[in-house]
Every structure is written in C-alpha cells, then in structure tokens.
PDB file of C-alpha atoms in Angstrom:
ATOM      1  CA  UNK U 633      -8.809   3.828   6.466  1.00 76.00           C
ATOM      2  CA  UNK U 634      -7.689   6.416   3.892  1.00 79.00           C
ATOM      3  CA  UNK U 635      -6.056   8.229   6.435  1.00 87.00           C
ATOM      4  CA  UNK U 636      -4.362   5.451   7.903  1.00 84.00           C
ATOM      5  CA  UNK U 637      -3.030   4.462   4.509  1.00 86.00           C
ATOM      6  CA  UNK U 638      -1.839   8.129   3.697  1.00 90.00           C
ATOM      7  CA  UNK U 639      -0.060   8.198   7.040  1.00 91.00           C
ATOM      8  CA  UNK U 640       1.593   4.640   5.945  1.00 89.00           C
ATOM      9  CA  UNK U 641       2.793   6.935   2.419  1.00 94.00           C
ATOM     10  CA  UNK U 642       3.840   9.708   4.123  1.00 95.00           C
ATOM     11  CA  UNK U 643       5.848   7.436   6.204  1.00 94.00           C
ATOM     12  CA  UNK U 644       7.389   5.154   2.619  1.00 93.00           C
ATOM     13  CA  UNK U 645       7.997   9.142   1.205  1.00 97.00           C
ATOM     14  CA  UNK U 646      11.735   9.311   2.347  1.00 95.00           C
ATOM     15  CA  UNK U 647      12.491  12.466   0.350  1.00 96.00           C
ATOM     16  CA  UNK U 648       9.005  14.080   1.198  1.00 96.00           C
ATOM     17  CA  UNK U 649       8.532  14.805  -2.290  1.00 97.00           C
ATOM     18  CA  UNK U 650       4.901  13.695  -2.376  1.00 97.00           C
ATOM     19  CA  UNK U 651       5.504  11.004  -4.663  1.00 97.00           C
ATOM     20  CA  UNK U 652       7.421   7.262  -4.263  1.00 96.00           C
ATOM     21  CA  UNK U 653       9.789   6.384  -6.569  1.00 95.00           C
ATOM     22  CA  UNK U 654      11.532   3.131  -7.331  1.00 93.00           C
ATOM     23  CA  UNK U 655      13.637   3.145  -4.210  1.00 93.00           C
ATOM     24  CA  UNK U 656      10.706   4.102  -2.011  1.00 94.00           C
ATOM     25  CA  UNK U 657       8.619   1.560  -3.505  1.00 93.00           C
ATOM     26  CA  UNK U 658      10.851  -1.044  -2.229  1.00 88.00           C
ATOM     27  CA  UNK U 659       9.620  -1.075   1.104  1.00 86.00           C
ATOM     28  CA  UNK U 660       6.327  -1.053   0.590  1.00 88.00           C
ATOM     29  CA  UNK U 661       4.200  -3.678   2.145  1.00 85.00           C
ATOM     30  CA  UNK U 662       2.361  -6.236  -0.166  1.00 84.00           C
ATOM     31  CA  UNK U 663      -1.269  -6.134  -0.662  1.00 80.00           C
ATOM     32  CA  UNK U 664      -1.299  -9.652   0.484  1.00 79.00           C
ATOM     33  CA  UNK U 665       0.517  -8.848   3.685  1.00 79.00           C
ATOM     34  CA  UNK U 666      -1.682  -5.884   4.939  1.00 77.00           C
ATOM     35  CA  UNK U 667      -4.794  -8.145   4.069  1.00 76.00           C
ATOM     36  CA  UNK U 668      -3.268 -10.788   6.237  1.00 77.00           C
ATOM     37  CA  UNK U 669      -2.710  -8.028   9.025  1.00 77.00           C
ATOM     38  CA  UNK U 670      -6.157  -6.856   8.745  1.00 74.00           C
ATOM     39  CA  UNK U 671      -7.783 -10.218   8.558  1.00 75.00           C
ATOM     40  CA  UNK U 672      -5.547 -11.826  11.145  1.00 78.00           C
ATOM     41  CA  UNK U 673      -4.164  -8.895  13.361  1.00 78.00           C
ATOM     42  CA  UNK U 674      -0.384  -9.524  12.217  1.00 76.00           C
ATOM     43  CA  UNK U 675       1.602  -8.995   9.654  1.00 76.00           C
ATOM     44  CA  UNK U 676       4.178 -11.380   7.895  1.00 75.00           C
ATOM     45  CA  UNK U 677       6.504  -9.983   5.074  1.00 74.00           C
ATOM     46  CA  UNK U 678       5.557 -11.775   1.855  1.00 71.00           C
ATOM     47  CA  UNK U 679       8.362 -10.634  -0.288  1.00 72.00           C
ATOM     48  CA  UNK U 680       7.597 -12.712  -3.439  1.00 79.00           C
ATOM     49  CA  UNK U 681       4.080 -10.671  -3.953  1.00 79.00           C
ATOM     50  CA  UNK U 682       6.214  -7.383  -2.744  1.00 82.00           C
ATOM     51  CA  UNK U 683       4.775  -4.330  -4.927  1.00 88.00           C
ATOM     52  CA  UNK U 684       7.059  -2.905  -7.677  1.00 89.00           C
ATOM     53  CA  UNK U 685       6.697   0.816  -8.961  1.00 93.00           C
ATOM     54  CA  UNK U 686       5.054  -0.900 -12.372  1.00 93.00           C
ATOM     55  CA  UNK U 687       2.081  -2.349 -10.011  1.00 90.00           C
ATOM     56  CA  UNK U 688       1.547   0.879  -8.211  1.00 93.00           C
ATOM     57  CA  UNK U 689       2.069   3.442 -10.718  1.00 95.00           C
ATOM     58  CA  UNK U 690      -1.462   3.111 -12.786  1.00 94.00           C
ATOM     59  CA  UNK U 691      -0.892   6.242 -14.801  1.00 96.00           C
ATOM     60  CA  UNK U 692       2.921   5.167 -15.927  1.00 95.00           C
ATOM     61  CA  UNK U 693       4.555   8.359 -14.725  1.00 96.00           C
ATOM     62  CA  UNK U 694       7.164   6.913 -13.098  1.00 95.00           C
ATOM     63  CA  UNK U 695       5.872   7.476  -9.559  1.00 96.00           C
ATOM     64  CA  UNK U 696       3.300   6.671  -7.376  1.00 97.00           C
ATOM     65  CA  UNK U 697       1.033   9.270  -5.902  1.00 97.00           C
ATOM     66  CA  UNK U 698      -0.651   9.155  -2.719  1.00 95.00           C
ATOM     67  CA  UNK U 699      -4.204   8.527  -4.677  1.00 94.00           C
ATOM     68  CA  UNK U 700      -2.466   5.283  -6.102  1.00 95.00           C
ATOM     69  CA  UNK U 701      -1.208   4.105  -3.260  1.00 93.00           C
ATOM     70  CA  UNK U 702      -4.278   4.520  -1.643  1.00 90.00           C
ATOM     71  CA  UNK U 703      -6.083   2.321  -4.676  1.00 90.00           C
ATOM     72  CA  UNK U 704      -3.874  -0.263  -4.868  1.00 88.00           C
ATOM     73  CA  UNK U 705      -4.772  -1.085  -1.016  1.00 83.00           C
ATOM     74  CA  UNK U 706      -8.112  -0.216  -1.179  1.00 81.00           C
ATOM     75  CA  UNK U 707      -8.886  -2.734  -4.022  1.00 72.00           C
ATOM     76  CA  UNK U 708      -6.884  -5.533  -2.162  1.00 68.00           C
ATOM     77  CA  UNK U 709      -8.781  -5.221   1.149  1.00 68.00           C
ATOM     78  CA  UNK U 710     -12.180  -4.524   0.167  1.00 68.00           C
ATOM     79  CA  UNK U 711     -13.826  -7.811   1.118  1.00 62.00           C
ATOM     80  CA  UNK U 712     -11.335  -7.670   4.553  1.00 61.00           C
ATOM     81  CA  UNK U 713     -12.910  -4.377   5.478  1.00 60.00           C
ATOM     82  CA  UNK U 714     -16.410  -4.673   4.079  1.00 60.00           C
ATOM     83  CA  UNK U 715     -18.775  -6.138   6.521  1.00 59.00           C
ATOM     84  CA  UNK U 716     -19.455 -10.103   5.845  1.00 58.00           C
ATOM     85  CA  UNK U 717     -22.193 -12.125   7.338  1.00 64.00           C
ATOM     86  CA  UNK U 718     -21.685 -14.565   9.929  1.00 64.00           C
TER      87      UNK U 718
END
C-alpha cells in the first residue's frame, strides 16, 4: 500500500522536487474518495472533501512530504485495509 501511495505522490509531484506545493495538492484525491475506491472498486470525485495544503501539511512547512502524504491516506483507509470479521 505504501508503494502505491508513493507512486501516486510522484504522479502529483509535477515539478519533481520531492514535495507537493499548494498548486499540486489541488489535484490530490480526497481520503473519502480513496476509501470509496478501496471499498467499492470505483472512484468518484468528492470535491467538497478534497484535501487542502493545510490539511496535508502536518508539520506546517508550506509543503507536503511523501511521509505526510502517506500518513493522510493511511489514517483514512485504516478500516478498509484491515481485515474485518464477516
């Protein structure tokens, strides 16, 4: 899962500097949308829940690191990715 998130991060990192800025985060999928994708097999954009730079940038340095990006989705998708009893 972390490798897939890293690949997604690299896709969104359009200038290749290893971080996401405000402009690049505008294209990032919402955590709700990714959770829906994992649970149901399809992605439906949820613009009202799209993350902002402030949401993703937990250390408040003005940019999103790969670790911050992975942490954002890991928290949101923890229940979907964990095995659930039938």
